[in-house]
Short mmCIF file of C-alpha atoms and ligand atoms in Angstrom, two decimals:
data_model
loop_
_atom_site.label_atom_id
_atom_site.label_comp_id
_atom_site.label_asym_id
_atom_site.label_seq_id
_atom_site.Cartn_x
_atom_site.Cartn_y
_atom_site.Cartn_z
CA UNK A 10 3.22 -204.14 -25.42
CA UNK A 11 0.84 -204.95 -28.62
CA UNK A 12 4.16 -207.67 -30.16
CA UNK A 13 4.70 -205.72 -32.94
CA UNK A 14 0.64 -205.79 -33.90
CA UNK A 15 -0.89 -202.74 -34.70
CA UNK A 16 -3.77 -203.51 -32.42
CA UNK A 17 -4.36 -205.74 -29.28
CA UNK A 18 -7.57 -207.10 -30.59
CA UNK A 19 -4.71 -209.21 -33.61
CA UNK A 20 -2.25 -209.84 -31.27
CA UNK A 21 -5.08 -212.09 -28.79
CA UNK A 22 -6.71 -213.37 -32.13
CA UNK A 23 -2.94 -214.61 -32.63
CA UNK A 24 -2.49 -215.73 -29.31
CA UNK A 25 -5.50 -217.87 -29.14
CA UNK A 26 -3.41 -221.45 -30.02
CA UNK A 27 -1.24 -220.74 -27.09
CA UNK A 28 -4.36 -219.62 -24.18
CA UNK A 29 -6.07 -222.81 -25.73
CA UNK A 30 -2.98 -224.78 -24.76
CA UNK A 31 -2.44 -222.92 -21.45
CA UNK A 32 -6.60 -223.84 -20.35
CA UNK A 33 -5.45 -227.33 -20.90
CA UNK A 34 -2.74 -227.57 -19.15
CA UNK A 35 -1.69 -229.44 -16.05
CA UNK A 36 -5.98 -231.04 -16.51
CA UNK A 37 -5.20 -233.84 -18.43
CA UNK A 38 -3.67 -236.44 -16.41
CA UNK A 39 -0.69 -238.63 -17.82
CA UNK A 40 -3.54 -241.38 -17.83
CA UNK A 41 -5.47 -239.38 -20.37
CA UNK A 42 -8.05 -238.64 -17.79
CA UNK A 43 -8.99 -235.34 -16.27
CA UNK A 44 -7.93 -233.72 -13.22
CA UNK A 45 -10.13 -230.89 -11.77
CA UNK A 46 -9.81 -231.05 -8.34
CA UNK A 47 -8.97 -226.93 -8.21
CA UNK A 48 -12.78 -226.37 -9.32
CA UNK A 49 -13.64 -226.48 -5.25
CA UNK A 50 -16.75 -228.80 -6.24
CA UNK A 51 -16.19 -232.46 -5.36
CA UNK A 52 -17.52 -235.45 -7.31
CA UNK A 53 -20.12 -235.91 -5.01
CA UNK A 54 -21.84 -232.67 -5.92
CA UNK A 55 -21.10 -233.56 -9.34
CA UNK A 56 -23.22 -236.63 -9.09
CA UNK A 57 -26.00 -235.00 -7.08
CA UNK A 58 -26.56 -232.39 -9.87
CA UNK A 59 -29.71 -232.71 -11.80
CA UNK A 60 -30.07 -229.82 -14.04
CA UNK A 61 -27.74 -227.31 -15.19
CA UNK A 62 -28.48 -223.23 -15.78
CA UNK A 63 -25.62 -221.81 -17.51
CA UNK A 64 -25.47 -217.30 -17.13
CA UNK A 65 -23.50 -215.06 -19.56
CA UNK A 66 -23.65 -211.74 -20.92
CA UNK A 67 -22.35 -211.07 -24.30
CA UNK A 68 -19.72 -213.26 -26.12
CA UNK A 69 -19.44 -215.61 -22.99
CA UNK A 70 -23.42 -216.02 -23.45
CA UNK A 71 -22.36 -217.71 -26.88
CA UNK A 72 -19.89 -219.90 -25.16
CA UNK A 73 -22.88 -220.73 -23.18
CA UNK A 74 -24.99 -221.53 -25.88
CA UNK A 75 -22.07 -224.08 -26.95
CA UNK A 76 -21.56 -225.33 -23.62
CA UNK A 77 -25.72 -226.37 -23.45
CA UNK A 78 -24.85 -228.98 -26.50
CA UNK A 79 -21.81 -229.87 -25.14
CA UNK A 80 -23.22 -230.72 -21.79
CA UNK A 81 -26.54 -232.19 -22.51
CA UNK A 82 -24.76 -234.75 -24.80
CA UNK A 83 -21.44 -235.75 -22.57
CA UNK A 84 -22.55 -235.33 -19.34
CA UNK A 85 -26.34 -236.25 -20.03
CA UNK A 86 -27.72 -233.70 -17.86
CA UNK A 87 -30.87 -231.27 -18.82
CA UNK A 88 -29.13 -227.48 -19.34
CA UNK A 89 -31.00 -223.85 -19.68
CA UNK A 90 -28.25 -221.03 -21.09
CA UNK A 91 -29.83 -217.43 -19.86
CA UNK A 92 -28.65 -214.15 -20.66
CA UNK A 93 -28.20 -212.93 -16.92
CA UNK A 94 -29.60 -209.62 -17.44
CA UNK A 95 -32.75 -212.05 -17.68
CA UNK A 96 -32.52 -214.37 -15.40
CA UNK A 97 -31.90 -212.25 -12.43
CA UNK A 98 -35.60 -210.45 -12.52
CA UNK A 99 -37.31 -213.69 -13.53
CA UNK A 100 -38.59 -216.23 -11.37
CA UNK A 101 -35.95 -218.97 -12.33
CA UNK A 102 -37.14 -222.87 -10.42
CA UNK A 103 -33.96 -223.66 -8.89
CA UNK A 104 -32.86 -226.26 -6.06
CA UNK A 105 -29.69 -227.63 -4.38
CA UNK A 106 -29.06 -230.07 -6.89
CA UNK A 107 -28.81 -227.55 -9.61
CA UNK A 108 -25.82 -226.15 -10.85
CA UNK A 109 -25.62 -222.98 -12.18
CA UNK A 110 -22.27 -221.91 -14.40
CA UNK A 111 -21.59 -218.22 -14.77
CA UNK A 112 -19.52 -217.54 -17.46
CA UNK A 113 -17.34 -214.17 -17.66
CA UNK A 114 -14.09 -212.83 -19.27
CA UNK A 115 -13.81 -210.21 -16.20
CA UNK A 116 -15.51 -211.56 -13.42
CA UNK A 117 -16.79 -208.22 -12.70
CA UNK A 118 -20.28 -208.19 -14.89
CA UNK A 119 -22.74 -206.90 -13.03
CA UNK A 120 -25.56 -208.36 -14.31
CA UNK A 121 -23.51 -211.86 -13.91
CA UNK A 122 -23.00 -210.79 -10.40
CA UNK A 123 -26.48 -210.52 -9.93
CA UNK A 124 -27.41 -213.59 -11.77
CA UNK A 125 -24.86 -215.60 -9.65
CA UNK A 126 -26.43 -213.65 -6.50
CA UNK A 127 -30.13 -214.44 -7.51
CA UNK A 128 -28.94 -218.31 -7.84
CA UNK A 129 -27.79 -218.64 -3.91
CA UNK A 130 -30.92 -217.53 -2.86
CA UNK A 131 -32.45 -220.29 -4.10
CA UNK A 132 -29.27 -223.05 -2.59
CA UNK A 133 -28.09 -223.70 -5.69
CA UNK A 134 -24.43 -225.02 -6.12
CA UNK A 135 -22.46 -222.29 -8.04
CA UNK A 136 -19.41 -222.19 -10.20
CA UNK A 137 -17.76 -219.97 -12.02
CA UNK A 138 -15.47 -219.79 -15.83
CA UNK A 139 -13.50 -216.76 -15.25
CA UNK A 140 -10.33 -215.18 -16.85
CA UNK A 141 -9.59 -212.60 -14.12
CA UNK A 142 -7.81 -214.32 -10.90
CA UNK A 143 -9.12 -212.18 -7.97
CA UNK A 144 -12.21 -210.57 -9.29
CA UNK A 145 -15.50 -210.63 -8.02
CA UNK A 146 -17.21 -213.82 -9.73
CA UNK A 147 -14.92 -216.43 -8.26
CA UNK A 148 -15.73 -215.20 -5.22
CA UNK A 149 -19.29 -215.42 -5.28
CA UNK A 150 -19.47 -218.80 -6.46
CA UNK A 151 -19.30 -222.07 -4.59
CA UNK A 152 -16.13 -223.12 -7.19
CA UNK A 153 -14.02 -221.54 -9.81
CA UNK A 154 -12.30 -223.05 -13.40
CA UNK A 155 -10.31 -220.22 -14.66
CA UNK A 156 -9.41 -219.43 -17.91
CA UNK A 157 -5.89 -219.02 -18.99
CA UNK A 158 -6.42 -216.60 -21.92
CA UNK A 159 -3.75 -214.21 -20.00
CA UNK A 160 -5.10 -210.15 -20.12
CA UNK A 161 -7.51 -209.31 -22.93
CA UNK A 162 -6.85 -206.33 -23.20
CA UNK A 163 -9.34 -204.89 -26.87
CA UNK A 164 -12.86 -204.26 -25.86
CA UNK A 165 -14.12 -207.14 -28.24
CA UNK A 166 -13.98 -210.92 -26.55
CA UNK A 167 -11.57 -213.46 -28.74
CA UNK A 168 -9.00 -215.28 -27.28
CA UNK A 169 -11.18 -215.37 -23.79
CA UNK A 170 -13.44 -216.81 -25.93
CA UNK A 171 -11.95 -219.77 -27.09
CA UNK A 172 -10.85 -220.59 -23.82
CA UNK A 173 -14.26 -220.67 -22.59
CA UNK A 174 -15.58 -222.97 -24.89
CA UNK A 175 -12.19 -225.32 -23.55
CA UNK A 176 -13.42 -224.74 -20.15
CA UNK A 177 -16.77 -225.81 -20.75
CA UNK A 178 -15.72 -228.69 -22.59
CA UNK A 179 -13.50 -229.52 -19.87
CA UNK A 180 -16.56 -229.73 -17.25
CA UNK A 181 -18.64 -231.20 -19.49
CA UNK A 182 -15.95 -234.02 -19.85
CA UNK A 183 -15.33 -233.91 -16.57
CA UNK A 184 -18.74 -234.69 -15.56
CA UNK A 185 -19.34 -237.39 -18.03
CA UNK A 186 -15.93 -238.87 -16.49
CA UNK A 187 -17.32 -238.50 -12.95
CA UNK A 188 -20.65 -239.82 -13.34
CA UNK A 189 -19.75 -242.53 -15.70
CA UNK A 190 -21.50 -241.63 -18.61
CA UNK A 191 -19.90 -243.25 -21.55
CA UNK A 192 -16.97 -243.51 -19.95
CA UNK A 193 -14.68 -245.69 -21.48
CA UNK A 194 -14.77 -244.60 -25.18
CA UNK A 195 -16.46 -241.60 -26.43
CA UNK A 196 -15.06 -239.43 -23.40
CA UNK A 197 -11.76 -240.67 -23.50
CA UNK A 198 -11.52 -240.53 -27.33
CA UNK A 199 -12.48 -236.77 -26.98
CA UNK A 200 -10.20 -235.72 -24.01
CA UNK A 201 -7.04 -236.82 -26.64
CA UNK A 202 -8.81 -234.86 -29.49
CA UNK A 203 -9.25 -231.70 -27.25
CA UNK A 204 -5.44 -232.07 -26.14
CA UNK A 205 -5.15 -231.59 -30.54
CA UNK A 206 -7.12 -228.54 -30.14
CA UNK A 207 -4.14 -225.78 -30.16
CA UNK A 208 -2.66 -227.12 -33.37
CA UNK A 209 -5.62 -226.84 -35.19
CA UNK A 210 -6.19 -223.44 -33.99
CA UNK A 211 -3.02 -222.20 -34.60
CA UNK A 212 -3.54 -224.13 -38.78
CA UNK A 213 -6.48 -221.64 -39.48
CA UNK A 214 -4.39 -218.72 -38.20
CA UNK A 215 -2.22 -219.57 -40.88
CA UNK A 216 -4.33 -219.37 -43.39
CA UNK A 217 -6.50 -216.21 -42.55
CA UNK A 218 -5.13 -214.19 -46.04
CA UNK A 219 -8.06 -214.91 -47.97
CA UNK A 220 -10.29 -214.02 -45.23
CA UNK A 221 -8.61 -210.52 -44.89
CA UNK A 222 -8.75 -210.07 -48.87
CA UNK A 223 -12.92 -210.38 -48.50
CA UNK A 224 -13.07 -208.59 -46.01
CA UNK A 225 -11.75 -205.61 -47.28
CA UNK A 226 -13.96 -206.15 -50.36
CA UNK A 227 -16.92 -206.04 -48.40
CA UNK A 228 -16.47 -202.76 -46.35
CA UNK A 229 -18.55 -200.80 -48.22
CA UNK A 230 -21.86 -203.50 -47.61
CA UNK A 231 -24.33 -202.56 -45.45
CA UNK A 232 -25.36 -205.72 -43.67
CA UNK A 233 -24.48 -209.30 -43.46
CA UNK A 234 -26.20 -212.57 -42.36
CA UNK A 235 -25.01 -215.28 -40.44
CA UNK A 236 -26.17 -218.87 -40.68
CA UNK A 237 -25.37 -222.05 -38.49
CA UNK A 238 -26.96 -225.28 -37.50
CA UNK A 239 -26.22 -227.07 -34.07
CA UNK A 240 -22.95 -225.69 -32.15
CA UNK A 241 -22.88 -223.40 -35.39
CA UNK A 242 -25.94 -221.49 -34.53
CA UNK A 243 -24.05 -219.62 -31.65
CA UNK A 244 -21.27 -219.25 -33.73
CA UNK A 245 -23.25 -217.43 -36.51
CA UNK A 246 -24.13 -215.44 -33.23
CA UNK A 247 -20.64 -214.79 -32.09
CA UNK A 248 -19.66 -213.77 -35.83
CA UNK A 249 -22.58 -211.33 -36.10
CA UNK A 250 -21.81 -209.83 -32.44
CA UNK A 251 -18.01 -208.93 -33.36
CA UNK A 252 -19.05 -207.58 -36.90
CA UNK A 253 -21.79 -205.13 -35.15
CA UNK A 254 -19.48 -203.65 -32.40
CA UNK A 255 -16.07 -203.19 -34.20
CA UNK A 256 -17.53 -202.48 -37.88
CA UNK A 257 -20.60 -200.83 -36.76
CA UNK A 258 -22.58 -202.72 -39.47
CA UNK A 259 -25.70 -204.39 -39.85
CA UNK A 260 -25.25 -208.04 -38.82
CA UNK A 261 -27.43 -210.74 -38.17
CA UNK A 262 -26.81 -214.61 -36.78
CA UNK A 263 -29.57 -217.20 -37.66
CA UNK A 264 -30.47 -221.03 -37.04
CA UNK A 265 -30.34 -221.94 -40.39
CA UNK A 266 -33.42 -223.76 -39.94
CA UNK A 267 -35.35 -220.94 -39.00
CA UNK A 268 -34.29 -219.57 -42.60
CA UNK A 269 -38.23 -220.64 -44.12
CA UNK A 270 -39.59 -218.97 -40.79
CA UNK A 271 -39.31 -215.34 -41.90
CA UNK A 272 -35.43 -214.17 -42.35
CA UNK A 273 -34.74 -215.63 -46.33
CA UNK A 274 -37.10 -212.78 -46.87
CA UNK A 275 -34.07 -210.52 -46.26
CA UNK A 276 -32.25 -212.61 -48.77
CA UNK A 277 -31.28 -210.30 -52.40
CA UNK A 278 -28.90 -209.93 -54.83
CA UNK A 279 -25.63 -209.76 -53.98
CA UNK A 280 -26.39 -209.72 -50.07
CA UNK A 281 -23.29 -211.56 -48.27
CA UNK A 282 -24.38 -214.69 -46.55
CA UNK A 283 -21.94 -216.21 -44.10
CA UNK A 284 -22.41 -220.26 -43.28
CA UNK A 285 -21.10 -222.58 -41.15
CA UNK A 286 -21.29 -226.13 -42.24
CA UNK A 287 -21.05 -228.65 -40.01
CA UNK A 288 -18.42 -231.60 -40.34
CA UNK A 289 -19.75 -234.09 -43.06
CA UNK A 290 -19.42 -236.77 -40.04
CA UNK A 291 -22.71 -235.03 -38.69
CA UNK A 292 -24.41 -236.31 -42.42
CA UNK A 293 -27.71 -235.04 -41.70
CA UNK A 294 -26.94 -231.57 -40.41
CA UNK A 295 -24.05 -231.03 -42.98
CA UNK A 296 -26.99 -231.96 -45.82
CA UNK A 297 -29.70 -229.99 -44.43
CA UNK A 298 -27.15 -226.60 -44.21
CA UNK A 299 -26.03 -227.40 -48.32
CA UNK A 300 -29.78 -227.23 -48.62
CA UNK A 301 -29.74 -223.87 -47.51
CA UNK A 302 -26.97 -222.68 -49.45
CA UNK A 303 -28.45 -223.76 -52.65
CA UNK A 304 -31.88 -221.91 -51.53
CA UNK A 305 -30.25 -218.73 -50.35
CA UNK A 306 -27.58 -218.94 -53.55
CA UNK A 307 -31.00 -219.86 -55.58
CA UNK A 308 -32.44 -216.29 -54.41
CA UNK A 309 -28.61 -214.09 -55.41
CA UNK A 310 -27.10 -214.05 -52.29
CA UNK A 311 -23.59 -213.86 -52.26
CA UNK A 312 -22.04 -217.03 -50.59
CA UNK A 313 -19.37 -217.30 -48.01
CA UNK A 314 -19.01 -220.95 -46.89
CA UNK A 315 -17.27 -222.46 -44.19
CA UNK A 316 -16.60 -225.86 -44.19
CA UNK A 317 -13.79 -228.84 -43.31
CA UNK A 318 -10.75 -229.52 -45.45
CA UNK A 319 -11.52 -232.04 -47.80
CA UNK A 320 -15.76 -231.50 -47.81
CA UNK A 321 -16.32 -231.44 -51.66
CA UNK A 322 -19.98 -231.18 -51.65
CA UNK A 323 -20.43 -227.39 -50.83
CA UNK A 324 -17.72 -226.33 -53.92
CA UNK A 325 -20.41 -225.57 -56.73
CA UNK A 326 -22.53 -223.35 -54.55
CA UNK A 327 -19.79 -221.33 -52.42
CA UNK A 328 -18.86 -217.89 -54.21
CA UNK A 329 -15.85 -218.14 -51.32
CA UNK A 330 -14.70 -221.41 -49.40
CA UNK A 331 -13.21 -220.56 -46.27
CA UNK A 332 -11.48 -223.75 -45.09
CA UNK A 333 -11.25 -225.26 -41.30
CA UNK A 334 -9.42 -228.29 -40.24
CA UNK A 335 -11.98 -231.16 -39.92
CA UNK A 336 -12.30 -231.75 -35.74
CA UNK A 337 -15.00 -233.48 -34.12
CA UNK A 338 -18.60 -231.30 -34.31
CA UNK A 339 -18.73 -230.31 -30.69
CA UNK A 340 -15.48 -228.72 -30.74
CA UNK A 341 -16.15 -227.76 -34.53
CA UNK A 342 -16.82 -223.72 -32.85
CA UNK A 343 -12.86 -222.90 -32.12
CA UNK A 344 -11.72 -223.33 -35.26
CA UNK A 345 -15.03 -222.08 -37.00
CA UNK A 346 -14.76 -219.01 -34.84
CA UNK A 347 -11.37 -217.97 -35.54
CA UNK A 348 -11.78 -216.95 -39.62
CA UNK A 349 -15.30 -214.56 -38.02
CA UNK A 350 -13.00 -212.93 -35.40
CA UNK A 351 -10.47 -212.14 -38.60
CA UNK A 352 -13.02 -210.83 -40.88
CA UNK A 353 -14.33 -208.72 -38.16
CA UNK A 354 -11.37 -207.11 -37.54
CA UNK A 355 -10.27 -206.51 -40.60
CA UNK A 356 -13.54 -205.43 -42.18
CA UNK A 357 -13.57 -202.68 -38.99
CA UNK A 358 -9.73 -201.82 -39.80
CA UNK A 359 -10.62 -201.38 -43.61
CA UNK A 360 -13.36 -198.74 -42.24
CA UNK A 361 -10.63 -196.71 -40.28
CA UNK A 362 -12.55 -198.17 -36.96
CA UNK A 363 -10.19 -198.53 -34.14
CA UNK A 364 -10.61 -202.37 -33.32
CA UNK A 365 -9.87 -201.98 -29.38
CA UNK A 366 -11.41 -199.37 -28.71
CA UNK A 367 -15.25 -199.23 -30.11
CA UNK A 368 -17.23 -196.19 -29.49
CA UNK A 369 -20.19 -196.66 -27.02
CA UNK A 370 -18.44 -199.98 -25.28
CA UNK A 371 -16.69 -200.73 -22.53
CA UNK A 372 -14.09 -203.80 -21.83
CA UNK A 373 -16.05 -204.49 -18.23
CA UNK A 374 -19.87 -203.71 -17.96
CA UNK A 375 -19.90 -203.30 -14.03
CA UNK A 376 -23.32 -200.78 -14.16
CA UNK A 377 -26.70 -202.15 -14.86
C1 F6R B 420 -18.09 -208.89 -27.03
C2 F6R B 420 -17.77 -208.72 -25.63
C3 F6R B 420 -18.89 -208.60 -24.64
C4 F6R B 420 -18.58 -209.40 -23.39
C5 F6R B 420 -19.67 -209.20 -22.33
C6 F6R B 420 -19.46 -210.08 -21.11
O1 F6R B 420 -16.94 -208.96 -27.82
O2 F6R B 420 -16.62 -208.65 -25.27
O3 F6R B 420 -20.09 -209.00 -25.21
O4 F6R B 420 -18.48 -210.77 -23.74
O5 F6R B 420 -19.69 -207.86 -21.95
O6 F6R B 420 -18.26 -209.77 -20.48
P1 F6R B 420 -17.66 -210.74 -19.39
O7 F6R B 420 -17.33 -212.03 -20.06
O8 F6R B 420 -16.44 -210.04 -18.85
O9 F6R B 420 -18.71 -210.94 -18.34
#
C-alpha cells in the first residue's frame, strides 16, 4: 500500500502534483472562470462578508497564514489567521457578516472544533477546508470546500498541505470573482496560472537529488534557521515545523525582517541558514531578502538559498542554490514548500527516525 516507497510520508510528498490537480478539478469552468457552487455559501453571503478570521492548528495554521495574503490582496477583504487553541478562550469581536474559515487535514481537531463552535455563538457564517469527507468539521460549518489530497496517511502534513493552500486560493479567487474585485484581468490571469500549478509541482519533484545529498550532510547539526519574507514567512514556518517533529532537531522559522530584532544573534559559523527568496518580479522583497543573505553569510552562516530558475543575483552568496520554477509570488509557497518537505524527510531518515510515525505525535489531535 506505500507504491513501492519505503515510507508513506515519500509516497504523499510524490503524490502532491496529482492531489494539486485533483483540488482543481471540475472548479474551473470551460470559460476560465470558477465554479464553487458545492461550498453551500451563495454569492450573496459572499458579498455581505466584511472581515475574514481564518482557524488552524498546526501545518493547516501555515496554510492559513498564506491564505491571509492571498485573501487580503484578491478578494480585498480585512483577514485575522488564529491558532484555534487561541481563539476559542479569547474574546474574538465577531458578527454575521464575518466569515470564519477553519482549516483541517482531518476534520476532527478538537481545538478546531471548538474554534468553529466558539464562532456560531457569535452568528458568524462558517466554512470549512477539509480533507476527510464525513468528519466532524464539515458538519459544523455553514459550508464545506474539500480537499482532494486522497488519505494522508504519515503523521506529518504534506500533500494535504498543498492542497490547502489550492483551496484557499480557490476562495480567495472566488471571492474576488464574485464581488468584482479586479475582475477582468488580474483574477482571470491567475485562475489559468493556478490551472499550471501541478506541472510545476511535479518539475521540483524531479529535481529533489541535491536536496537529499544536503540533507544527509547535515544530520549530525544541531539546529537550523528558517528565513522568509511575505508568503515565505509561513513557509520558513512550515519548513521549521516538519524538521522539529520528524528529525527531532532544533528548528526555527523567521520573518526575515525581524532578523535585526534579536534572532541574527543566533547567527555563527557554519550554522545552516535556510531562505526563501521571493520571485525577482516582487523587486523590492526579492532585494531586501539578498540583503539578508549577505548579512547572515557576512556573520559565517552556512547558506541554503531558494530561489526561481533563472534569478542570478543570489549565486555569489548561496553556499547551495536550491532551484524552484519561477510562478507568480502568491502561489510562490507550493513549489517553495516541496524541496523543505524533502529535506525533512530525508534529514529524519538519515537519523534512523521513522518518518510516519514520530514519537510523541499523533495523525488526529481529537483531546485538548
Ligand atoms: C504537522 C501536522 C500537524 C497538523 C495539525 C492539524 O505536520 O500534521 O501540525 O497540521 O495537527 O491537523 P488538522 O489539519 O487535521 O486539523
Amino acid at each position: 500500500e506505500k507504491g513501492g516507497y519505503d515510507y508513506f510520508m515519500l509516497k504523499e510528498i510524490a503524490e502532491q502534483p496529482r492531489a494539486v490537480a485533483d483540488t482543481l478539478l471540475g472548479r474551473i469552468a470551460a470559460d476560465g472562470r470558477l465554479v464553487l457552487d458545492e461550498m453551500r455559501i451563495t454569492d450573496q453571503e459572499l458579498r455581505e462578508v466584511d472581515k475574514i478570521i481564518i482557524v488552524a492548528c498546526g501545518t493547516s495554521y501555515h496554510a492559513g497564514l498564506i491564505a491571509k495574503y492571498a485573501l487580503e490582496h484578491w478578494a480585498g477583504l480585512p483577514c485575522e489567521v488564529e491558532l484555534a487553541s487561541e481563539f476559542r478562550y479569547r474574546d474574538p469581536i465577531l458578527s454575521r457578516s464575518t466569515l470564519v474559515i477553519a482549516i483541517s487535514q482531518s476534520g476532527e481537531t478538537m481545538d478546531a472544533l471548538m474554534a468553529v463552535r466558539h464562532a456560531r455563538e457569535q452568528h458568524a457564517k462558517l466554512l470549512g477546508i477539509c480533507n476527510v469527507n464525513g468528519s466532524t468539521l464539515p458538519r459544523e460549518c455553514d459550508g464545506v470546500l474539500y480537499t482532494h489530497a486522497g488519505p494522508e496517511v504519515a503523521v506529518a502534513s504534506t500533500k494535504a498541505f498543498l492542497t490547502q493552500l489550492v483551496a484557499v486560493y480557490l476562495i480567495a479567487l472566488y471571492i474576488a470573482q464574485v464581488r468584482g474585485t479586479k475582475w477582468g484581468d488580474e483574477v482571470f490571469a491567475m485562475i489559468q496560472l493556478l490551472a499550471q500549478m501541478p506541472e510545476k509541482v511535479e518539475k521540483v519533484l524531479e529535481t529533489m537529488e541535491p536536496v537529499r545529498e544536503l540533507a544527509r550532510s547535515l544530520a549530525n547539526e544541531r539546529s537550523v534557521l528558517f528565513l522568509g519574507r511575505h508568503v515565505g514567512f509561513p513557509v520558513a514556518l512550515e519548513g521549521a515545523l516538519k524538521l522539529k517533529e520528524l528529525a527531532y532537531m532544533h528548528a526555527e522559522g523567521f520573518a526575515a525582517g525581524e532578523l535585526k530584532h534579536g534572532p541574527i544573534a543566533l547567527i555563527e559559523e557554519g550554522l545552516p541558514v535556510i531562505v526563501v527568496v521571493p520571485p525577482r518580479a516582487r523587486a523590492v522583497l526579492h532585494d531586501k531578502i539578498v540583503s539578508n543573505i549577505q548579512e547572515i553569510r557576512a556573520r559565517g552562516a552556512r547558506t541554503i538559498v531558494i530561489a526561481e530558475e533563472g534569478d542570478e543575483t543570489v549565486e555569489p552568496f548561496a553556499d547551495t542554490l536550491i532551484r524552484v520554477p519561477a510562478v507568480p509570488t502568491l502561489f510562490q509557497p507550493l513549489v517553495t514548500t516541496v524541496p523543505l518537505q524533502v529535506f525533512a524527510c530525508e534529514l529524519a531518515t538519515a537519523k534512523g527516525h521513522d518518518v510516519d510515525q514520530p514519537r510523541n505525535l499523533a495523525k488526529s489531535v481529537t483531546v485538548e
